[in-house]
XYZ file of N, CA and C in Angstrom:
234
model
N 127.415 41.928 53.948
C 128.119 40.712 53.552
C 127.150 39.566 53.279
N 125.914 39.610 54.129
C 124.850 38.182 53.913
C 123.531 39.016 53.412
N 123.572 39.429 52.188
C 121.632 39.895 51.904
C 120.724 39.289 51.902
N 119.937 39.573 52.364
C 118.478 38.876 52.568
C 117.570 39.499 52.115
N 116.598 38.482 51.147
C 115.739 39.185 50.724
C 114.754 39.843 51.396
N 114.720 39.744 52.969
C 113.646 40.745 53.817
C 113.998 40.685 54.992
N 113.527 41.407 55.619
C 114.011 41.810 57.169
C 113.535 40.737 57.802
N 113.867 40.292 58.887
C 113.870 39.454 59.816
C 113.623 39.931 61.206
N 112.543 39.046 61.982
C 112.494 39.824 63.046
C 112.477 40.939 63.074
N 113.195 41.420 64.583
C 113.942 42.419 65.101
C 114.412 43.525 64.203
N 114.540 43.058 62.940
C 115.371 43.883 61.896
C 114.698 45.538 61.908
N 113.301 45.362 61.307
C 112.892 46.954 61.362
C 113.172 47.427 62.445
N 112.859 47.093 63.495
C 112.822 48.048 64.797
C 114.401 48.508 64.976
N 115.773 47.668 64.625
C 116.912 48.225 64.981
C 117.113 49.086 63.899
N 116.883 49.151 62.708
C 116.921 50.671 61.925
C 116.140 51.106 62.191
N 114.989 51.340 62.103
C 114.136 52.834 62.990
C 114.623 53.201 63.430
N 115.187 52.545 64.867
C 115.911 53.388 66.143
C 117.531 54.182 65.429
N 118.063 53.390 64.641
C 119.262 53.419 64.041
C 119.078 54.998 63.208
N 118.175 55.197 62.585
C 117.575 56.176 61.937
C 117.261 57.335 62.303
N 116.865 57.243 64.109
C 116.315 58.286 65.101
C 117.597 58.821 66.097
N 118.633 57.305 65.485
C 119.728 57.990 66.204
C 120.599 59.087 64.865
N 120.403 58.527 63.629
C 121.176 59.277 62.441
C 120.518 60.863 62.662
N 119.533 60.841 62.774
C 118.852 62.120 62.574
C 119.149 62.875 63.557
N 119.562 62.695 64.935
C 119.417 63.434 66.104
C 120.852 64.190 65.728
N 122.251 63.523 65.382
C 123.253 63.826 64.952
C 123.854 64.604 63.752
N 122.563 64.555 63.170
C 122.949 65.530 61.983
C 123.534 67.051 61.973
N 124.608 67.334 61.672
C 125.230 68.798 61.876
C 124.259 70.206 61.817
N 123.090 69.810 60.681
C 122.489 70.767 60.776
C 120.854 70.798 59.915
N 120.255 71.917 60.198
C 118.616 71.691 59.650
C 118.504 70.852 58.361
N 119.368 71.268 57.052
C 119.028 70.722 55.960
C 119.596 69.186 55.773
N 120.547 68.803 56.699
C 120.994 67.404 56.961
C 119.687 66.546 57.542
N 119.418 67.286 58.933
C 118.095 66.704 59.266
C 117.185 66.397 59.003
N 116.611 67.342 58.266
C 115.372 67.217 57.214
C 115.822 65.895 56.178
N 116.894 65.752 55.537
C 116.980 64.569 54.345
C 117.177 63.539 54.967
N 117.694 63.460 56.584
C 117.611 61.864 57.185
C 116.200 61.515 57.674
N 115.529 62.788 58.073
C 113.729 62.521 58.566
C 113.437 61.805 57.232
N 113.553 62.457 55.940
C 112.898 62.228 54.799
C 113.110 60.238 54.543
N 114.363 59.905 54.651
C 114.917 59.317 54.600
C 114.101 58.090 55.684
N 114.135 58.587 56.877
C 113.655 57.665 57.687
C 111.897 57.551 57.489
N 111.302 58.603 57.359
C 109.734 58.452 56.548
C 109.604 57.406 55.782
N 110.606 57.123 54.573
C 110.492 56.482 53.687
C 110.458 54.622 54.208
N 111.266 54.501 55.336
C 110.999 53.142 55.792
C 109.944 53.309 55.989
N 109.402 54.095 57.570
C 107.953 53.301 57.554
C 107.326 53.302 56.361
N 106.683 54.537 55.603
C 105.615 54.049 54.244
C 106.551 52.757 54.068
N 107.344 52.330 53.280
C 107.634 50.493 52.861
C 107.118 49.376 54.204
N 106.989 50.054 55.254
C 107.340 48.942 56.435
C 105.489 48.874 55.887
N 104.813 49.741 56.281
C 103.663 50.121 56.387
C 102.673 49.517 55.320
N 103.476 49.699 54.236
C 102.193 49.877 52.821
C 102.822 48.416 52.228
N 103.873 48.025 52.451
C 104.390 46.911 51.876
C 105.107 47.158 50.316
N 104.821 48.685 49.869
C 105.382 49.065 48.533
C 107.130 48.516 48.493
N 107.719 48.568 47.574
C 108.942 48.033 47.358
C 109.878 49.152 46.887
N 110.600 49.253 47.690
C 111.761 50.570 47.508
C 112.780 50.123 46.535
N 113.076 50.280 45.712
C 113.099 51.828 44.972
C 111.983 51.299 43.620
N 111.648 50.105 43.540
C 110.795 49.478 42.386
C 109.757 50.368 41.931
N 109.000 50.570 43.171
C 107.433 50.690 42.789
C 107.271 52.032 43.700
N 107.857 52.397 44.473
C 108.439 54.234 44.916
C 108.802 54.894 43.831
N 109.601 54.330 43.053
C 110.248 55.275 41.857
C 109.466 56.241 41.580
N 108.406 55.863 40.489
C 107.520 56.131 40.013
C 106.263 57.128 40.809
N 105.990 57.466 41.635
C 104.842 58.063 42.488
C 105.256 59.306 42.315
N 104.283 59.764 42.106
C 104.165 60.857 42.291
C 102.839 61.206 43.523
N 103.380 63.304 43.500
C 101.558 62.995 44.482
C 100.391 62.862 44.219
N 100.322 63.047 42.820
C 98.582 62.386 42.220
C 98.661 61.041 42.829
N 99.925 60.694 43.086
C 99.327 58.625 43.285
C 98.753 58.749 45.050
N 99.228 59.898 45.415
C 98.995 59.564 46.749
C 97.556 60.007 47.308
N 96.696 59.109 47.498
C 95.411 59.655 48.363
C 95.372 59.618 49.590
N 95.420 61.110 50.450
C 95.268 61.253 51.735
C 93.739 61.249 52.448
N 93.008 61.292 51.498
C 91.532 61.377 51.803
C 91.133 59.888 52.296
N 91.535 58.450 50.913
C 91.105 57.413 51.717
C 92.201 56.685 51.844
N 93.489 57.216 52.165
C 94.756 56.785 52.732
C 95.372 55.246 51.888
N 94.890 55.349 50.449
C 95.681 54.494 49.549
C 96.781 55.437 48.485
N 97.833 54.626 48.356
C 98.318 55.165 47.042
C 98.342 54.378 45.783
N 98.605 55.165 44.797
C 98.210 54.149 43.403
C 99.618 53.943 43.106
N 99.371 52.302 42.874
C 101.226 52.058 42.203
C 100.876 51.826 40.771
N 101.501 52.481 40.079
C 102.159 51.817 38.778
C 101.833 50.524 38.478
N 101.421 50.347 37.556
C 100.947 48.970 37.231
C 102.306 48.254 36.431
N 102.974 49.206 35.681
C 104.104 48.407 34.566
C 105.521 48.679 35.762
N 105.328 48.763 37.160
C 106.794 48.190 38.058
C 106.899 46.802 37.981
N 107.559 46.532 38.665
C 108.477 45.405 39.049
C 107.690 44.604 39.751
């Protein structure tokens, strides 16, 4: 009902947990797996500061370097 353009406080930490509670409840493996996936995806945004769904869209895993733990964004996002 009130959007905000960014989390506040407290905000990440009550979805994380919110997230760890979605996942524990899931009926079954392939449910689980897409709310883990799902909840992954906050931290990388919490983490990297990237912008969901803007500048995520676009990645692929060439963008992702695990060696020196950057990923490459898209230069023509949002």
């Amino acid at each position: 009902a009130n959007p905000r353009p960014a989390f506040l406080g407290g905000d990440f930490d009550r979805l994380a947990a919110e997230a760890e509670t979605w996942i524990a409840e899931a009926s079954d493996g392939k449910h689980r797996q897409r709310r883990q996936l799902l909840a992954d995806w906050i931290w990388v945004g919490r983490y990297t500061g990237i912008r969901l769904p803007h500048e995520a869209d676009k990645l692929t895993w060439g963008d992702v370097r695990l060696d020196t733990k950057l990923l490459h964004i898209a230069e023509n996002t949002k």
